[in-house]
CSV table of C-alpha atoms in Angstrom, one decimal:
chain,number,residue,atom,x,y,z
A,1,MET,CA,22.1,7.4,-17.6
A,2,LYS,CA,18.3,7.2,-16.9
A,3,LYS,CA,17.1,9.1,-13.9
A,4,ARG,CA,15.0,7.7,-11.2
A,5,SER,CA,12.6,9.0,-8.6
A,6,LEU,CA,9.7,11.5,-8.4
A,7,THR,CA,10.8,14.3,-10.5
A,8,ARG,CA,9.3,17.0,-12.7
A,9,THR,CA,10.4,17.4,-16.3
A,10,ARG,CA,9.5,20.7,-17.8
A,11,ARG,CA,8.8,21.0,-21.4
A,12,SER,CA,7.5,24.3,-23.0
A,13,LEU,CA,4.2,23.8,-24.9
A,14,SER,CA,3.9,27.4,-26.2
A,15,ARG,CA,5.0,26.5,-29.7
A,16,PRO,CA,2.2,25.6,-32.2
A,17,VAL,CA,1.8,22.0,-33.3
A,18,LEU,CA,0.7,21.2,-36.8
A,19,CYS,CA,-2.4,18.9,-36.9
A,20,THR,CA,-4.8,17.5,-39.4
A,21,ALA,CA,-8.4,16.8,-38.4
A,22,GLY,CA,-11.0,16.2,-41.0
A,23,ILE,CA,-11.0,19.2,-43.4
A,24,LEU,CA,-9.2,21.4,-40.8
A,25,THR,CA,-5.4,21.8,-41.1
A,26,GLY,CA,-3.6,24.4,-39.2
A,27,ALA,CA,-1.9,25.4,-36.0
A,28,PHE,CA,-3.0,24.3,-32.6
A,29,ALA,CA,-1.8,26.1,-29.5
A,30,PHE,CA,-1.9,25.4,-25.8
A,31,SER,CA,-3.8,28.0,-23.8
A,32,GLY,CA,-2.2,29.7,-20.8
A,33,GLU,CA,1.3,29.1,-19.4
A,34,ALA,CA,0.9,25.5,-18.3
A,35,GLU,CA,3.6,23.0,-19.2
A,36,ALA,CA,3.8,19.2,-19.3
A,37,ALA,CA,5.0,17.8,-16.0
A,38,THR,CA,6.4,14.3,-15.4
A,39,LEU,CA,5.3,13.4,-11.8
A,40,LEU,CA,6.9,10.0,-11.7
A,41,SER,CA,9.7,8.3,-13.7
A,42,GLU,CA,11.2,5.2,-12.1
A,43,ASN,CA,13.4,2.7,-14.0
A,44,PHE,CA,15.1,1.0,-11.0
A,45,GLU,CA,18.6,1.7,-12.3
A,46,GLY,CA,19.8,3.6,-9.2
A,47,ALA,CA,20.9,2.2,-5.8
A,48,ALA,CA,17.5,3.3,-4.4
A,49,ASN,CA,14.1,3.8,-6.0
A,50,VAL,CA,11.0,5.7,-5.1
A,51,PHE,CA,9.1,2.5,-4.2
A,52,ALA,CA,11.9,1.1,-2.2
A,53,MET,CA,11.4,-2.2,-4.0
A,54,PRO,CA,14.1,-4.9,-4.2
A,55,THR,CA,15.6,-5.4,-7.7
A,56,TYR,CA,16.9,-8.1,-9.9
A,57,ALA,CA,19.5,-7.8,-12.7
A,58,TYR,CA,18.3,-8.6,-16.2
A,59,SER,CA,21.6,-10.6,-16.5
A,60,GLY,CA,20.1,-13.1,-13.9
A,61,ASN,CA,17.9,-14.4,-16.7
A,62,TYR,CA,14.8,-14.7,-14.6
A,63,THR,CA,12.8,-13.2,-17.5
A,64,ALA,CA,13.3,-12.7,-21.2
A,65,ALA,CA,15.2,-9.6,-22.3
A,66,ASN,CA,13.2,-6.4,-22.2
A,67,GLY,CA,13.1,-5.0,-25.7
A,68,LEU,CA,10.3,-2.5,-25.0
A,69,THR,CA,10.7,1.3,-25.3
A,70,PRO,CA,11.9,2.7,-22.9
A,71,ALA,CA,14.5,0.0,-22.8
A,72,GLY,CA,14.9,-2.3,-19.8
A,73,GLY,CA,18.3,-1.2,-18.8
A,74,LEU,CA,20.2,-3.3,-16.2
A,75,LYS,CA,17.7,-3.8,-13.4
A,76,TYR,CA,13.9,-4.1,-12.6
A,77,GLY,CA,11.8,-4.2,-9.5
A,78,HIS,CA,10.3,-7.3,-7.9
A,79,GLY,CA,8.0,-8.0,-4.9
A,80,GLY,CA,10.5,-9.2,-2.3
A,81,ALA,CA,9.9,-12.1,0.1
A,82,GLY,CA,6.5,-13.5,0.9
A,83,ALA,CA,5.3,-16.2,3.2
A,84,ASN,CA,6.4,-19.7,2.2
A,85,GLY,CA,3.5,-22.0,1.3
A,86,SER,CA,0.8,-19.3,1.2
A,87,VAL,CA,-0.5,-16.5,-1.0
A,88,SER,CA,1.0,-13.3,0.1
A,89,THR,CA,1.2,-9.6,-1.0
A,90,ASN,CA,3.7,-6.9,-0.4
A,91,THR,CA,2.8,-3.2,-0.9
A,92,PHE,CA,5.2,-0.4,-1.8
A,93,SER,CA,4.2,3.2,-1.5
A,94,ALA,CA,6.1,5.9,-3.4
A,95,ALA,CA,8.2,8.3,-1.4
A,96,GLY,CA,6.8,11.8,-1.6
A,97,ASN,CA,3.1,10.6,-1.7
A,98,PRO,CA,0.9,12.5,-2.4
A,99,VAL,CA,2.3,14.4,-5.3
A,100,SER,CA,0.7,17.7,-6.2
A,101,LEU,CA,-0.9,18.1,-9.6
A,102,LEU,CA,-0.7,21.8,-9.4
A,103,ALA,CA,2.7,22.7,-10.7
A,104,ASP,CA,4.4,24.2,-13.8
A,105,GLY,CA,1.4,26.5,-14.5
A,106,ILE,CA,-1.2,23.8,-14.1
A,107,THR,CA,-4.1,25.2,-12.0
A,108,GLY,CA,-7.1,23.7,-10.2
A,109,ALA,CA,-9.3,25.7,-12.6
A,110,ALA,CA,-7.7,24.0,-15.6
A,111,VAL,CA,-8.2,20.6,-14.0
A,112,ASP,CA,-11.9,21.3,-13.2
A,113,ALA,CA,-12.5,22.6,-16.8
A,114,GLY,CA,-11.2,19.3,-18.2
A,115,GLY,CA,-8.1,21.0,-19.5
A,116,ILE,CA,-5.4,18.6,-18.1
A,117,SER,CA,-4.8,15.1,-19.4
A,118,TYR,CA,-2.7,12.3,-17.9
A,119,ASN,CA,-0.5,9.5,-19.3
A,120,PHE,CA,0.3,6.4,-17.2
A,121,TYR,CA,2.7,3.7,-18.3
A,122,ALA,CA,4.6,0.7,-16.9
A,123,GLN,CA,6.2,-2.6,-18.0
A,124,PHE,CA,5.5,-6.0,-16.4
A,125,SER,CA,6.7,-9.6,-16.4
A,126,SER,CA,7.0,-12.6,-14.1
A,127,TYR,CA,9.0,-15.8,-13.5
A,128,LEU,CA,8.7,-18.8,-15.8
A,129,SER,CA,5.3,-20.5,-15.5
A,130,GLN,CA,4.5,-18.8,-12.1
A,131,VAL,CA,1.4,-16.6,-11.8
A,132,ASP,CA,3.0,-14.0,-9.5
A,133,TYR,CA,2.2,-10.4,-10.6
A,134,ALA,CA,2.7,-6.8,-9.9
A,135,GLN,CA,0.2,-3.9,-10.1
A,136,VAL,CA,0.9,-0.2,-10.0
A,137,THR,CA,-1.9,2.1,-8.9
A,138,ALA,CA,-2.3,5.9,-9.3
A,139,THR,CA,-5.0,7.4,-7.0
A,140,PHE,CA,-6.4,10.9,-7.6
A,141,LEU,CA,-7.1,12.9,-4.4
A,142,ASN,CA,-9.1,16.1,-3.9
A,143,GLY,CA,-8.0,19.1,-1.9
A,144,SER,CA,-9.0,17.4,1.4
A,145,SER,CA,-7.0,14.2,0.5
A,146,GLY,CA,-10.2,12.3,-0.3
A,147,VAL,CA,-10.1,9.6,-2.9
A,148,ILE,CA,-11.7,10.6,-6.2
A,149,SER,CA,-10.7,7.6,-8.5
A,150,SER,CA,-7.9,5.2,-9.1
A,151,LEU,CA,-6.1,3.8,-12.2
A,152,ASP,CA,-4.5,0.3,-12.2
A,153,LEU,CA,-1.8,-1.0,-14.6
A,154,GLY,CA,-0.7,-4.6,-14.8
A,155,GLY,CA,-2.3,-7.0,-12.3
A,156,GLN,CA,-3.2,-10.7,-12.3
A,157,ALA,CA,-5.1,-11.1,-15.6
A,158,PHE,CA,-2.6,-8.9,-17.5
A,159,THR,CA,0.4,-10.8,-16.2
A,160,ALA,CA,-1.2,-14.2,-16.7
A,161,ALA,CA,-1.4,-13.5,-20.4
A,162,LEU,CA,2.4,-13.5,-20.4
A,163,THR,CA,2.6,-17.2,-19.3
A,164,PRO,CA,4.6,-19.1,-21.9
A,165,ALA,CA,4.2,-22.6,-23.1
A,166,GLY,CA,6.6,-24.8,-21.1
A,167,ASN,CA,9.4,-23.6,-18.8
A,168,VAL,CA,10.5,-20.6,-20.8
A,169,ASN,CA,11.3,-17.1,-19.6
A,170,LYS,CA,8.4,-14.7,-19.9
A,171,ASP,CA,8.5,-11.6,-22.1
A,172,TRP,CA,7.9,-8.1,-20.9
A,173,LEU,CA,4.7,-6.3,-21.9
A,174,ALA,CA,3.7,-2.6,-21.4
A,175,ASP,CA,0.4,-1.5,-20.0
A,176,SER,CA,-0.9,2.1,-20.2
A,177,ARG,CA,-3.8,4.4,-19.5
A,178,ALA,CA,-4.6,7.9,-20.7
A,179,GLY,CA,-7.4,10.3,-20.2
A,180,LEU,CA,-8.4,13.5,-18.4
A,181,VAL,CA,-7.4,14.3,-14.8
A,182,PRO,CA,-10.8,14.0,-12.9
A,183,VAL,CA,-12.6,17.2,-11.8
A,184,GLY,CA,-11.6,18.2,-8.3
A,185,ALA,CA,-8.2,16.3,-8.3
A,186,ARG,CA,-5.4,18.2,-6.7
A,187,SER,CA,-2.8,15.4,-6.0
A,188,VAL,CA,-2.0,11.8,-6.8
A,189,THR,CA,-0.4,8.9,-5.0
A,190,PHE,CA,1.5,5.9,-6.4
A,191,THR,CA,1.4,2.4,-5.0
A,192,VAL,CA,2.8,-1.0,-6.1
A,193,THR,CA,1.2,-4.2,-4.9
A,194,ALA,CA,3.1,-7.5,-5.7
A,195,THR,CA,1.3,-10.8,-5.1
A,196,LYS,CA,2.5,-14.5,-5.2
A,197,SER,CA,0.8,-17.8,-5.4
A,198,ALA,CA,1.1,-20.3,-2.5
A,199,GLY,CA,4.3,-21.9,-3.9
A,200,GLY,CA,7.7,-20.6,-3.1
A,201,VAL,CA,8.9,-17.7,-1.0
A,202,ASN,CA,9.8,-14.8,-3.4
A,203,ILE,CA,7.1,-12.7,-5.0
A,204,ASP,CA,8.1,-12.7,-8.6
A,205,GLY,CA,5.8,-9.9,-9.9
A,206,TYR,CA,8.2,-7.8,-12.0
A,207,LEU,CA,8.0,-4.1,-12.8
A,208,ASP,CA,10.0,-1.6,-14.8
A,209,ASN,CA,9.9,1.9,-16.3
A,210,VAL,CA,6.9,3.4,-14.4
A,211,GLN,CA,5.9,6.8,-15.8
A,212,PHE,CA,3.2,9.2,-15.0
A,213,SER,CA,2.8,12.7,-16.6
A,214,VAL,CA,0.2,15.4,-16.9
A,215,ASN,CA,-0.3,17.7,-19.9
A,216,PRO,CA,-2.4,20.7,-20.9
A,217,VAL,CA,-5.1,19.7,-23.4
A,218,PRO,CA,-4.7,21.6,-26.7
A,219,GLU,CA,-7.4,24.0,-27.9
A,220,PRO,CA,-7.9,25.3,-31.4
A,221,THR,CA,-6.7,28.8,-31.9
A,222,ALA,CA,-8.8,31.5,-33.5
A,223,ALA,CA,-6.7,31.0,-36.7
A,224,VAL,CA,-7.7,27.4,-36.9
A,225,LEU,CA,-11.3,28.2,-36.5
A,226,ALA,CA,-11.1,30.9,-39.1
A,227,LEU,CA,-9.3,28.4,-41.5
A,228,GLY,CA,-12.1,25.9,-40.9
A,229,ALA,CA,-14.7,28.5,-41.8
A,230,LEU,CA,-12.9,29.3,-45.0
A,231,SER,CA,-12.6,25.7,-45.9
A,232,LEU,CA,-16.3,25.1,-45.4
A,233,GLY,CA,-17.1,28.2,-47.5
A,234,TRP,CA,-14.8,26.9,-50.3
A,235,ARG,CA,-16.5,23.5,-50.3
A,236,ARG,CA,-19.9,25.2,-50.5
A,237,ARG,CA,-18.9,27.3,-53.5
A,238,ARG,CA,-17.8,24.2,-55.3
A,239,VAL,CA,-21.0,22.3,-54.8
């Protein structure tokens, strides 16, 4: 059974990883004792979820089957009730906001040195030909809870691309972002906004399998650098 909620999944990164880059082939290692940390993993399968969003069952056939990876499971989040006859938006803030970035050996110094990366992922859909949509936002905060920057997944344009021809259930599509945690970041918040058009009551912006993790950035070991030097020397001798 898939787990929900804000949780940390620890995975040791001390073992070397084999990589090939240009003429360099050898072991890469992660510096320090930092480990990968999953700060958010929500699949809406439990009775409650970190966003406190209402859910629909896939068996209700409001969307096409979710064949993405991770799999859709039995349920997904939706935007709840809006105002009949007008555009409306509901906002859902994750329980536990803000979530600290400094855990499992990850330090502020590593963040500020550009040594920590993030991966942000979520799946989106909507209802029939409607243009309702969901958007999930991760906001990086500094040590004084000031906003540094934000990342958005999904949203209006992304979901509009799922609109089918005719009155046919929409597919699911994944959106993702990856990069370096910004300098000065010490925590992150997660928020979902779901918006509907004027027609109808329910906000049919659909969301599933939201994930956010941070990872130490690999650095070449001395052995890799030495191997690179030997490779360059071998190439020069053959010229």
